[in-house]
Coordinates of C-alpha atoms in Angstrom, one line a residue:
X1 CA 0.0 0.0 0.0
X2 CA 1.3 3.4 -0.7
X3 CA 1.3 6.1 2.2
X4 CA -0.6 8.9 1.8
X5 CA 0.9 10.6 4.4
X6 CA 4.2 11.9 5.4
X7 CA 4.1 14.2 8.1
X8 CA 3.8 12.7 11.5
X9 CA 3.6 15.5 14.7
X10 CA 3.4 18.5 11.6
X11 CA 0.3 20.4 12.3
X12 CA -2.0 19.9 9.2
X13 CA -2.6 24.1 10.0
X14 CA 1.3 25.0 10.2
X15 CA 1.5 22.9 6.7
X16 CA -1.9 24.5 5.0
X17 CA -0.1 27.5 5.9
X18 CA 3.1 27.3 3.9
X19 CA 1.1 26.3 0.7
X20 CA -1.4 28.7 0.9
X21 CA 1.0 31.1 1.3
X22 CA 2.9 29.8 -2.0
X23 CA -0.7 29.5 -3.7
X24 CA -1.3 33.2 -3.0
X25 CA 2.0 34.5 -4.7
X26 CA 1.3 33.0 -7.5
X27 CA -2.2 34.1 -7.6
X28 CA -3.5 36.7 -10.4
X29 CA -6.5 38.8 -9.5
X30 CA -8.8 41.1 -12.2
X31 CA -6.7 43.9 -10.7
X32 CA -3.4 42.5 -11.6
X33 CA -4.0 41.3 -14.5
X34 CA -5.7 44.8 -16.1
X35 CA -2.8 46.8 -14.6
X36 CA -0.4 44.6 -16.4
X37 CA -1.9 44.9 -19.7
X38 CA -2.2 48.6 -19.4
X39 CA 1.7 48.2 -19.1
X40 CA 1.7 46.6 -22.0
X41 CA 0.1 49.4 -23.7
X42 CA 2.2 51.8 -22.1
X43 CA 5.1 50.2 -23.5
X44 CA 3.8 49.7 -26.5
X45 CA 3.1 53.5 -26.9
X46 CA 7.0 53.6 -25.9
X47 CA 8.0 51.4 -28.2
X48 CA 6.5 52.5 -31.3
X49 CA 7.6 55.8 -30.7
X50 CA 11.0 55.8 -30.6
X51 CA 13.8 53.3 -30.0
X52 CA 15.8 51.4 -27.5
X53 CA 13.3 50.4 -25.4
X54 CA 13.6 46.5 -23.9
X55 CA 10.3 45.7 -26.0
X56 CA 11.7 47.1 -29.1
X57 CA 8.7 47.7 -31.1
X58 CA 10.5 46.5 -34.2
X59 CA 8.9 47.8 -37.5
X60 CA 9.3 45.0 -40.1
X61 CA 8.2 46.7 -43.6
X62 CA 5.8 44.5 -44.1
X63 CA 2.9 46.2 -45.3
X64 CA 0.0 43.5 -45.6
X65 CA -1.2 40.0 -45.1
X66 CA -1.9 37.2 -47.5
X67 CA -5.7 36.3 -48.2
X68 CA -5.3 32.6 -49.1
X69 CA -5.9 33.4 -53.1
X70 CA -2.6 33.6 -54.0
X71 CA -0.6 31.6 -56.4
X72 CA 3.2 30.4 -56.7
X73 CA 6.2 28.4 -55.6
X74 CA 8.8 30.3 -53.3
X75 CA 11.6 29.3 -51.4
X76 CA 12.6 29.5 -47.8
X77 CA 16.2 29.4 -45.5
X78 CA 15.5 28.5 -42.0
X79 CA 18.8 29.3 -40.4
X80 CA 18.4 29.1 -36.7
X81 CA 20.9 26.7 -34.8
X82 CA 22.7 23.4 -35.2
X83 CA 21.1 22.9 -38.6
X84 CA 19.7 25.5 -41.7
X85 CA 16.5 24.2 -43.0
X86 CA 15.4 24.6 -46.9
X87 CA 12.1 24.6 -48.0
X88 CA 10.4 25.2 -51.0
X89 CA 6.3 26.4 -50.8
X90 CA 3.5 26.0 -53.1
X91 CA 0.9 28.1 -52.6
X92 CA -2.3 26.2 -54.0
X93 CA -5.0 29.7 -54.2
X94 CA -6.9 27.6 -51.6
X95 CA -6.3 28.5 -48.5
X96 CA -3.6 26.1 -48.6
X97 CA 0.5 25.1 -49.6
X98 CA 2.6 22.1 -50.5
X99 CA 5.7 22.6 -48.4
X100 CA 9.0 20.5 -49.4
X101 CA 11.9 20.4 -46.9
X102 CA 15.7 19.6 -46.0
X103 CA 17.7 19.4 -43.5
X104 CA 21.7 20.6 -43.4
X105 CA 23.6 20.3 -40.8
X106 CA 25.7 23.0 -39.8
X107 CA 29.6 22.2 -38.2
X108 CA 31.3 23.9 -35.1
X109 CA 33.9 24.5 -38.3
X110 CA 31.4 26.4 -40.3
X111 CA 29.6 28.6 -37.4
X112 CA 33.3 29.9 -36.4
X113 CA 34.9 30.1 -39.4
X114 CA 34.8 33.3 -42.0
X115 CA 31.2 34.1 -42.8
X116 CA 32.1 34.1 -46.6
X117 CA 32.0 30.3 -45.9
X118 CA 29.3 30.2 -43.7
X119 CA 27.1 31.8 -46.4
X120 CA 28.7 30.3 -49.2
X121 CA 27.8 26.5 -47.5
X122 CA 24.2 28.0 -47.3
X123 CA 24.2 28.8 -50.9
X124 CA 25.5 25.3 -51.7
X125 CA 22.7 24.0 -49.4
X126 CA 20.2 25.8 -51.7
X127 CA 22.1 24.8 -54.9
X128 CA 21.7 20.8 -53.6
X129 CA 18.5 21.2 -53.0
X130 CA 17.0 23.0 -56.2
X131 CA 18.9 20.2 -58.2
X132 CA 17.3 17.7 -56.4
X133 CA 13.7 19.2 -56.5
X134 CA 14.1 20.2 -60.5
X135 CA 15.3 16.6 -60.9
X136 CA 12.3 15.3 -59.2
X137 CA 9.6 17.7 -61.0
X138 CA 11.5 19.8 -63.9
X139 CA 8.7 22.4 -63.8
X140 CA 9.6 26.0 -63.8
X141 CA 8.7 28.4 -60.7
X142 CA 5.8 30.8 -60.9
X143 CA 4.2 33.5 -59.1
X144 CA 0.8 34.9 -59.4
X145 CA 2.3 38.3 -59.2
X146 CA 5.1 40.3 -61.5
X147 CA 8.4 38.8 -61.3
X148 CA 10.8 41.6 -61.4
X149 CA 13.5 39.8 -61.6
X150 CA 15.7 39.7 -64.5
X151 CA 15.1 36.3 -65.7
X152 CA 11.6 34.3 -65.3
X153 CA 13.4 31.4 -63.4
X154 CA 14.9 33.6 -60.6
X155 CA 13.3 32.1 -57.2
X156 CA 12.3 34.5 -54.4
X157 CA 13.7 33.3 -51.4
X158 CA 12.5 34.7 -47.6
X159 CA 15.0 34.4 -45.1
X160 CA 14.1 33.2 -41.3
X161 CA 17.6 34.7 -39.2
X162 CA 17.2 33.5 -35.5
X163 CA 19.8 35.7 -34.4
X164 CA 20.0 39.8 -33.4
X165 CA 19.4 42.3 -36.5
X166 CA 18.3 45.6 -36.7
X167 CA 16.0 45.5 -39.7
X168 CA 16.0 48.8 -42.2
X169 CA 13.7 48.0 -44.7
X170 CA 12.1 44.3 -45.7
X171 CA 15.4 43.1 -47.4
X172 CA 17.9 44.6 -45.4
X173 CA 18.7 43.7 -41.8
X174 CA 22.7 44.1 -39.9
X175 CA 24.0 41.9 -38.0
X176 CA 23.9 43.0 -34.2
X177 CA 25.7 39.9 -32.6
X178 CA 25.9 35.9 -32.7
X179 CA 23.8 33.9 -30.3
X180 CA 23.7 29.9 -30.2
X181 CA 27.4 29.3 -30.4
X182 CA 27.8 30.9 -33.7
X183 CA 30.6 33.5 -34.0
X184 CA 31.4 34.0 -38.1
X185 CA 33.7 36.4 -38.6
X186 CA 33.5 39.7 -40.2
X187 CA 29.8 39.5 -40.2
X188 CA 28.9 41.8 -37.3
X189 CA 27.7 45.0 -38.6
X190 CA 27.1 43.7 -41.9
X191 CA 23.7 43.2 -43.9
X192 CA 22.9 39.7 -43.7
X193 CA 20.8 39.8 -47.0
X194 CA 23.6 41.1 -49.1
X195 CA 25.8 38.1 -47.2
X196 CA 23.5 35.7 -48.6
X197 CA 22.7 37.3 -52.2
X198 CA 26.8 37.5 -52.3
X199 CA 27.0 33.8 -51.7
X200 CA 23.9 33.3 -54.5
X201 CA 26.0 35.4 -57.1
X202 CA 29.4 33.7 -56.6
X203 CA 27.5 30.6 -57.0
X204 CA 25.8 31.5 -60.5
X205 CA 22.0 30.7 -58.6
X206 CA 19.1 31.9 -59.8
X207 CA 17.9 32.7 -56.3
X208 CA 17.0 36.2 -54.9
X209 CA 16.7 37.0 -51.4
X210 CA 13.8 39.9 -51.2
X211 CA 12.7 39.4 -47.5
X212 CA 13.9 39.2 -43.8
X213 CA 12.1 37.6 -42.0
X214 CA 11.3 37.0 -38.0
X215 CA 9.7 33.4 -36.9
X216 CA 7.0 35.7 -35.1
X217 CA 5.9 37.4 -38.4
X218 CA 6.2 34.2 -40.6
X219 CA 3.6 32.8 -38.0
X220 CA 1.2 35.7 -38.6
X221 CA 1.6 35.4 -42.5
X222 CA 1.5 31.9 -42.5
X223 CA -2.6 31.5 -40.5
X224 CA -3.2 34.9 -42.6
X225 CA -2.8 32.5 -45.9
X226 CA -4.9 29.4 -43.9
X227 CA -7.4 31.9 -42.5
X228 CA -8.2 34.8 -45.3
X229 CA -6.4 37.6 -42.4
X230 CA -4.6 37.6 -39.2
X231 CA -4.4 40.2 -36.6
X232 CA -1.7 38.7 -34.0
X233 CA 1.5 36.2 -34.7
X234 CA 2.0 34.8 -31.3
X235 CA 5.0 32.3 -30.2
X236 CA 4.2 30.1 -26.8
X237 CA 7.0 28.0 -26.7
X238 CA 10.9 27.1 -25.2
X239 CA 10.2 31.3 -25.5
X240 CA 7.6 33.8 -26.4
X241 CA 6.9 36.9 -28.7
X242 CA 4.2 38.1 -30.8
X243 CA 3.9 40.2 -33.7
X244 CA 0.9 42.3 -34.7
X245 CA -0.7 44.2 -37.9
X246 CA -0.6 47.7 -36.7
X247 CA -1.6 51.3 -38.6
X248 CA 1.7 52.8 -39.6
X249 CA 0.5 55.9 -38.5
X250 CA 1.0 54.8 -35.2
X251 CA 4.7 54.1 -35.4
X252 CA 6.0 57.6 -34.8
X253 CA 9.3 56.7 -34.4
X254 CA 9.9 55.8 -38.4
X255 CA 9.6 60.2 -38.7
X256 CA 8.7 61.2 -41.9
X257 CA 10.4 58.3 -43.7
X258 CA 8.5 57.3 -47.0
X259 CA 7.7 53.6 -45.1
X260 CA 5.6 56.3 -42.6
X261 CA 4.2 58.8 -45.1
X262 CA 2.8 56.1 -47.5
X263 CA 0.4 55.1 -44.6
X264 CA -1.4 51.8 -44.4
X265 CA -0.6 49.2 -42.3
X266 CA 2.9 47.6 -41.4
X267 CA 3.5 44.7 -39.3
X268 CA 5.4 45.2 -35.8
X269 CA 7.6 42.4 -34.2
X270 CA 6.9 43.8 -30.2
X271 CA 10.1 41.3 -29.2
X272 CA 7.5 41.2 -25.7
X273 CA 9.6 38.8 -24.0
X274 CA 11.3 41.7 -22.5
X275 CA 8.2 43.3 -21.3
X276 CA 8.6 45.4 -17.9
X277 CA 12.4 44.2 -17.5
X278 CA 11.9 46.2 -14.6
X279 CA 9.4 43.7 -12.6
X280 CA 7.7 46.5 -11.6
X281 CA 4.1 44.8 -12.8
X282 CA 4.8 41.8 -13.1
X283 CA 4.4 39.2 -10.4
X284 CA 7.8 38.6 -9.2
X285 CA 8.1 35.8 -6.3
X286 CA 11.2 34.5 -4.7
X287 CA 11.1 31.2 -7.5
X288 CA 11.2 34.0 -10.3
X289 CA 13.8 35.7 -8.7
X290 CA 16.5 32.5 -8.0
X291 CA 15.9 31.8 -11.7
X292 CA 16.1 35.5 -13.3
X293 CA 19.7 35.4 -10.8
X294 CA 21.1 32.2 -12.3
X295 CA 20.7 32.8 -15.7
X296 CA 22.3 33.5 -18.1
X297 CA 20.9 36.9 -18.9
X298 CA 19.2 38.4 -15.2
X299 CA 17.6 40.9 -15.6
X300 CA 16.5 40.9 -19.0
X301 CA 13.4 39.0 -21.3
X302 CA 11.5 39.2 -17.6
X303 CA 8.1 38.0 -19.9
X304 CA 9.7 35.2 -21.1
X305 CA 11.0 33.8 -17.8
X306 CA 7.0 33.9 -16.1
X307 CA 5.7 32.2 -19.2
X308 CA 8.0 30.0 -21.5
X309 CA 8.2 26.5 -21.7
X310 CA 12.2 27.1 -20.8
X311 CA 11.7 28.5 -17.9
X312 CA 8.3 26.6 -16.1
X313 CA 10.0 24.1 -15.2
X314 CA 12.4 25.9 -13.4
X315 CA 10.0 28.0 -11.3
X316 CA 8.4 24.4 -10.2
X317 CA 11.4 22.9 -9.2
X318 CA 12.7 25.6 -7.0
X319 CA 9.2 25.8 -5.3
X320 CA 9.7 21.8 -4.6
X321 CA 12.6 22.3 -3.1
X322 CA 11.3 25.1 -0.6
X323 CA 9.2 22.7 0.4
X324 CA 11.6 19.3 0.8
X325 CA 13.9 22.0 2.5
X326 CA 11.0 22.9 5.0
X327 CA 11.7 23.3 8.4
X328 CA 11.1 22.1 11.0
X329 CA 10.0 19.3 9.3
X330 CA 10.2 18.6 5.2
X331 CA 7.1 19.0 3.1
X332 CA 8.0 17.0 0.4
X333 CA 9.6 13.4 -0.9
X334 CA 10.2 12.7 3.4
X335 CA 13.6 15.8 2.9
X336 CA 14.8 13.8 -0.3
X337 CA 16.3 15.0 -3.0
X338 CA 17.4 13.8 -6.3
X339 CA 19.9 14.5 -9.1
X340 CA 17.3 16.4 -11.0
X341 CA 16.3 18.1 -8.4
X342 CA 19.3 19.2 -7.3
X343 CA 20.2 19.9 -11.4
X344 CA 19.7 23.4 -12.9
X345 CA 17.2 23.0 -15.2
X346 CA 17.0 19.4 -14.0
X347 CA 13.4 19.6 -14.3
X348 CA 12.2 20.1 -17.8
X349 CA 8.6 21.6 -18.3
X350 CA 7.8 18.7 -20.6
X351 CA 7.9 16.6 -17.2
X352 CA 5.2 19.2 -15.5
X353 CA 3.4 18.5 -18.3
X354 CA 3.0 14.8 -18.4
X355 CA 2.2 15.2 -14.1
X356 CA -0.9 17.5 -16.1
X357 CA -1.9 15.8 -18.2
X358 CA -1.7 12.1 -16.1
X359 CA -4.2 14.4 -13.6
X360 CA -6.3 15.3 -16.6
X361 CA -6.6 12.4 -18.6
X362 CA -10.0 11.1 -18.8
X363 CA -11.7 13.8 -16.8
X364 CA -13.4 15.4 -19.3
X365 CA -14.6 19.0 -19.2
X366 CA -16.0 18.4 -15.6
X367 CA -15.3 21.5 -13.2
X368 CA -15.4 20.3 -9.5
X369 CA -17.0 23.1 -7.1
X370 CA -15.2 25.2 -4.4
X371 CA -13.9 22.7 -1.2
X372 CA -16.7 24.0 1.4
X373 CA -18.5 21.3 3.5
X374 CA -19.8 18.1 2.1
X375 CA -18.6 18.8 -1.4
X376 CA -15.5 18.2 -3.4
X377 CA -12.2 20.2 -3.1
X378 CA -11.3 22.3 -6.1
X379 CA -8.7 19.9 -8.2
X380 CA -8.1 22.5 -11.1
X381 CA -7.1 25.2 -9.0
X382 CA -6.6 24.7 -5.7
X383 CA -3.8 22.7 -3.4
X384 CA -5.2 19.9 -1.4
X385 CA -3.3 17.7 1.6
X386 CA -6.9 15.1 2.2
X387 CA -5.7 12.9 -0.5
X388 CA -7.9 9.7 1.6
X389 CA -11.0 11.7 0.5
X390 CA -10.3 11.3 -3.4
X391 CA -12.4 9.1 -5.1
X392 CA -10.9 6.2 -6.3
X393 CA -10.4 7.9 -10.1
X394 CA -8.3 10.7 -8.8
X395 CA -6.3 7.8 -6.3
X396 CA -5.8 6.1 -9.6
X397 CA -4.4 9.4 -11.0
X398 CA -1.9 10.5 -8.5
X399 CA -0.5 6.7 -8.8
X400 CA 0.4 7.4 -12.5
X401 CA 2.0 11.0 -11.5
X402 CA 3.6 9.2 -8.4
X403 CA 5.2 6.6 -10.9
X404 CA 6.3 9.7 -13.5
X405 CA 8.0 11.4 -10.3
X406 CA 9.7 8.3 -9.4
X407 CA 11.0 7.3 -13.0
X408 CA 11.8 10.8 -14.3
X409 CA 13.4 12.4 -11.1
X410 CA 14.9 9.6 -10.1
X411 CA 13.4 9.7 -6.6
X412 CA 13.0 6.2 -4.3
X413 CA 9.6 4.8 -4.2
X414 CA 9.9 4.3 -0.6
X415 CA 10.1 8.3 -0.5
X416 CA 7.2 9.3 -2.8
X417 CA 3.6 9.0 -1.1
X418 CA 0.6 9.6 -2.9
X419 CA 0.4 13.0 -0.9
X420 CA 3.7 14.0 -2.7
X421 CA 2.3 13.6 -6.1
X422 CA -0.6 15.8 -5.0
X423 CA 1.7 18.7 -4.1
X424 CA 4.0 18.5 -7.1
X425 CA 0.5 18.4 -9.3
X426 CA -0.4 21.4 -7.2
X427 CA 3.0 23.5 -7.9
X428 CA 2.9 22.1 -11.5
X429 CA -0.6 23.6 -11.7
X430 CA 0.3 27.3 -10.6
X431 CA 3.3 27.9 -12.4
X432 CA 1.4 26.9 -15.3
X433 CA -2.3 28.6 -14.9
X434 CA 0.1 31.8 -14.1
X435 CA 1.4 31.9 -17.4
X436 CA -1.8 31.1 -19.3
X437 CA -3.2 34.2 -17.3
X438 CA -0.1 36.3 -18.3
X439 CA 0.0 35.0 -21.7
X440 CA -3.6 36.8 -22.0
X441 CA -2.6 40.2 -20.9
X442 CA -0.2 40.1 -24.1
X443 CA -3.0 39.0 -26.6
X444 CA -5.5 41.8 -24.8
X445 CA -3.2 44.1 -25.3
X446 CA -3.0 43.7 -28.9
X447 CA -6.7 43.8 -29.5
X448 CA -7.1 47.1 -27.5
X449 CA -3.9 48.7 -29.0
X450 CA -6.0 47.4 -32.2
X451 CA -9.2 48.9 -31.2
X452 CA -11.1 45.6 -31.3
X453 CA -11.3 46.0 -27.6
X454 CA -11.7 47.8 -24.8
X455 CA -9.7 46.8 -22.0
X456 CA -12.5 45.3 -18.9
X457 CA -15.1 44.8 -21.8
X458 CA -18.0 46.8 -23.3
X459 CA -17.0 46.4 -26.7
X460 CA -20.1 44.7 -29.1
X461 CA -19.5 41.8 -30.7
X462 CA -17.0 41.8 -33.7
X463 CA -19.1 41.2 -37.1
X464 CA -15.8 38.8 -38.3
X465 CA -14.0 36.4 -36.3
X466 CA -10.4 37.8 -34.7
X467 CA -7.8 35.2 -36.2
X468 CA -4.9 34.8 -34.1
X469 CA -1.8 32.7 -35.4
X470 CA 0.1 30.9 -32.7
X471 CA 3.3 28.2 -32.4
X472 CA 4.6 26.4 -29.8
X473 CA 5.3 23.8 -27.8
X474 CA 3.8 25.0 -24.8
X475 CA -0.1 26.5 -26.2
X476 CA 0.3 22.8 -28.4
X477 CA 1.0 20.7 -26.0
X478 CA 0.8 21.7 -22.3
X479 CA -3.0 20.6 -20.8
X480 CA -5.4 23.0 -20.8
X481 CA -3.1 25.9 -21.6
X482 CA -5.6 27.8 -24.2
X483 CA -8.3 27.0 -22.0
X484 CA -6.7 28.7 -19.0
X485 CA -5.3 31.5 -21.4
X486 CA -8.6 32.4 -22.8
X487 CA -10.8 32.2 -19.5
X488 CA -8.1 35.1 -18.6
X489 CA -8.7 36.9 -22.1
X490 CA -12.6 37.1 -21.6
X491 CA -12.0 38.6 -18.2
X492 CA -9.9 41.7 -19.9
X493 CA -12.0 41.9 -23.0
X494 CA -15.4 40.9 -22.6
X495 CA -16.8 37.8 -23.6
X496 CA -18.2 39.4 -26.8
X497 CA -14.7 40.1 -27.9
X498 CA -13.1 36.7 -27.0
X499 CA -15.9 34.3 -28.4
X500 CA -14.9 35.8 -31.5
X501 CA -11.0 35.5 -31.1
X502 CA -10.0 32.5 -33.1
X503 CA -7.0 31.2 -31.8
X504 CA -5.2 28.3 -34.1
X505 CA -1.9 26.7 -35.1
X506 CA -0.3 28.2 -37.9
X507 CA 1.9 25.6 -40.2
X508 CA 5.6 26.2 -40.3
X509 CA 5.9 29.7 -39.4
X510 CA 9.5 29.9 -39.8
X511 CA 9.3 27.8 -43.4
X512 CA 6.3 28.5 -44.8
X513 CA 6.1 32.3 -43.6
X514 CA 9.5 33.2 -44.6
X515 CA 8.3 31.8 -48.5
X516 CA 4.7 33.8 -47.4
X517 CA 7.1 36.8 -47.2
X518 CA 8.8 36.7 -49.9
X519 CA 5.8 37.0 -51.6
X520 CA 4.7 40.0 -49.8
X521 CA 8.1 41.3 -51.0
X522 CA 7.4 40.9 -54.3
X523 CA 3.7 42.4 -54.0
X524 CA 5.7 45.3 -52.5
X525 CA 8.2 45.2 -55.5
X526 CA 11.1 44.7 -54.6

């Protein structure tokens, strides 16, 4: 039989205080949650209206969305880490595309080495992989707009660059630094698109690069071309940003430059994973605080630290080691640790999420009521210590999360009661319904700043849905995110506004919105 208890002489009172004490930090009221997303307007306003502010504001001279009619074959470069991606697109006129992809890997050699050879191995990559798709098909590429190019067979290519730019126009973007362990020399400073298009030319390819491109804004243009329109390009994942259509009217800081007095619409890469680097909104507790000190970057992308799937994990394991740390007495695992535990970043979010998800499986869309007396305790958002009072479902539950604990933290069995499981459910649970919440006040924020909402409600109900483009491990595959995220997002913005805010996956941001944006590039002539 396992225990369901491991306290003997602790006060249930002196425990129930400890956790609700936890529970309340992490707790996000209407009045928190409203004053954060008038931050986020605030900096916004910042943002657009002039430059180096933490949540840059980025104009990306793109001036308009795909409808889903359009026609062609484009290709992409998905540069981003150990390995550059090719792809080539379709676009069908139907709402939908034919994507075709490969892989390259990319050696320590090539990511230190001169960036002539970095580039010209990413030309090469291209080169293998047109002669291989011509060899397969031999059909020409089209578009359904004006080539401008010299010759008919020249391909538009966008490129994704996962690494610092500052972005001047569409095609044109320097090099601010290297990330990832890249460090090519003499590229720094230099225009990354006239790098490649170098590389292209030395090669004899007929391959143009025409657009820049940011994984955020290849989301948007990518559920633009599924949908007919989208508002909001919005990454949940190992980190988080968002990107929005916004009136270039409103972007003050571009002066009187002819991007600004041509008017229309222009799409804005916020970078809001460093949204109040200050912490003076956001929620900070001392879990948030350990981690923002150990990494690798304190102080900065606060946003990204109270809602990434980096980072969740994290947060959870630092609270379940306040608590096997307790004194006088441990509240967790009988005072035992493990080499996870006692790991930085030992305890990866994708764990948390299999501890949700064993808790949710099977339950169905059942909401238990408040814990008062005679009825059932609060599972989805409350802590609980009366595990003997579960019914035999829930017992059944916390066994499977018990066994995940033991197997993937390496903890002994004879340490792990049923009790544990409960609490590590519990901590699992905040962490995560916190993000959700805060991963709300970013997408509110946008629809005000839009003017498709008013922030606390009171705006009627939109005539067309709201499409919303999103990515990422954590809103694809963490239980119950959206759901959490968007009980959060009717609570800023009305329930008119949210029924009609259609939140979906958007294919291959990074592949097929880079090829999207090169055809927004040539719609734009360039």
């Amino acid at each position: 039989m396992i225990r369901t208890a491991a306290l003997n002489g602790a006060t249930h009172d002196a425990e129930r205080k400890i956790l609700d004490d936890i529970e309340h930090q992490f707790q996000l009221g209407q009045d928190a949650l409203i004053k954060i997303t008038e931050q986020f307007l605030e900096d916004f306003r910042l943002g657009l209206g002039d430059y180096n502010h933490p949540m840059a504001m980025i104009p990306t001279f793109v001036t308009g969305v795909p409808d889903g009619t359009e026609t062609g074959t484009f290709l992409a470069l998905d540069l981003g880490g150990t390995n550059l991606r090719v792809c080539e697109v379709t676009l069908l006129g139907n709402h939908d595309f034919r994507l075709r992809q490969q892989k390259y890997k990319v050696s320590e050699a090539l990511k230190t080495g001169e960036a002539t050879v970095l580039f010209d191995y990413l030309a090469d990559s291209v080169d293998a992989f047109l002669t291989e798709f011509s060899s397969a098909t031999g059909s020409p590429v089209s578009t359904s707009v004006a080539n401008p190019f010299d010759s008919p067979t020249e391909v538009p290519l966008g490129l994704t660059f996962s690494f610092p730019v500052e972005q001047t126009a569409l095609n044109e973007g320097k090099i601010l630094t290297w990330t990832k362990g890249f460090a090519a020399k003499n590229a720094i400073g230099n225009d990354v698109v006239r790098l490649l298009q170098d590389a292209f030319d030395r090669k004899h390819l007929h391959v143009r690069c025409v657009a820049l491109v940011n994984d955020t804004v290849g989301t948007l243009l990518s559920r633009a071309y599924t949908a007919g329109s989208c508002l909001l390009g919005g990454i949940f994942g190992t980190g988080t940003n968002g990107a929005f259509v916004e009136q270039v009217s409103n972007i003050t800081k571009l002066g009187n430059s002819p991007a600004r007095t041509k008017g229309g619409v222009m799409i804005v890469n916020t970078e809001w994973g460093a949204f109040n680097n200050t912490r003076t909104t956001l929620p900070t507790t001392p879990y948030d605080n350990k981690l923002d000190r150990e990494s690798i970057n304190p102080r900065k992308q606060a946003f990204e630290k109270f809602i990434s799937g980096m980072y969740l994990g994290e947060i959870t394991r630092n609270i379940l080691l306040s608590l096997i740390d307790a004194s006088p007495r441990p509240l967790l695992f009988d005072g035992s640790s493990s080499a996870p535990l006692n790991t930085h970043y030992g305890l990866d979010t994708a764990i948390i999420s299999e501890v949700e998800y064993a808790w949710e499986s099977g339950r169905g869309d059942e909401v238990a009521p408040q814990k008062s007396s005679g009825s059932k305790p609060n599972w989805q958002s409350a802590h609980f210590t009366d595990v003997d009072a579960l019914s035999p479902q829930d017992i059944a539950r916390l066994e499977r999360i018990r066994d995940i604990l033991i197997q993937r933290l390496q903890l002994a069995p004879e340490n792990v009661t049923l009790r544990d499981a409960a609490i590590v459910r519990w901590a699992a649970s905040l962490v995560a319904n916190r993000a959700a919440r805060l991963s709300a006040t970013a997408i509110a924020a946008v629809l005000v700043q839009t003017s498709h909402a008013k922030l606390g409600g009171g705006t009627p109900e939109p005539k067309e849905n709201i499409v919303v483009g999103v990515d990422g491990s954590l809103i694809q595959h963490y239980p119950n995110f959206q759901t959490r995220l968007r009980a959060s997002l009717q609570s800023l913005v009305g329930e008119a506004v949210e029924k009609r805010v259609e939140i979906d996956l958007a294919k291959d941001g990074s592949g097929a919105g880079a090829a999207l944006c090169a055809l927004q590039a040539i719609k734009q002539g360039l």
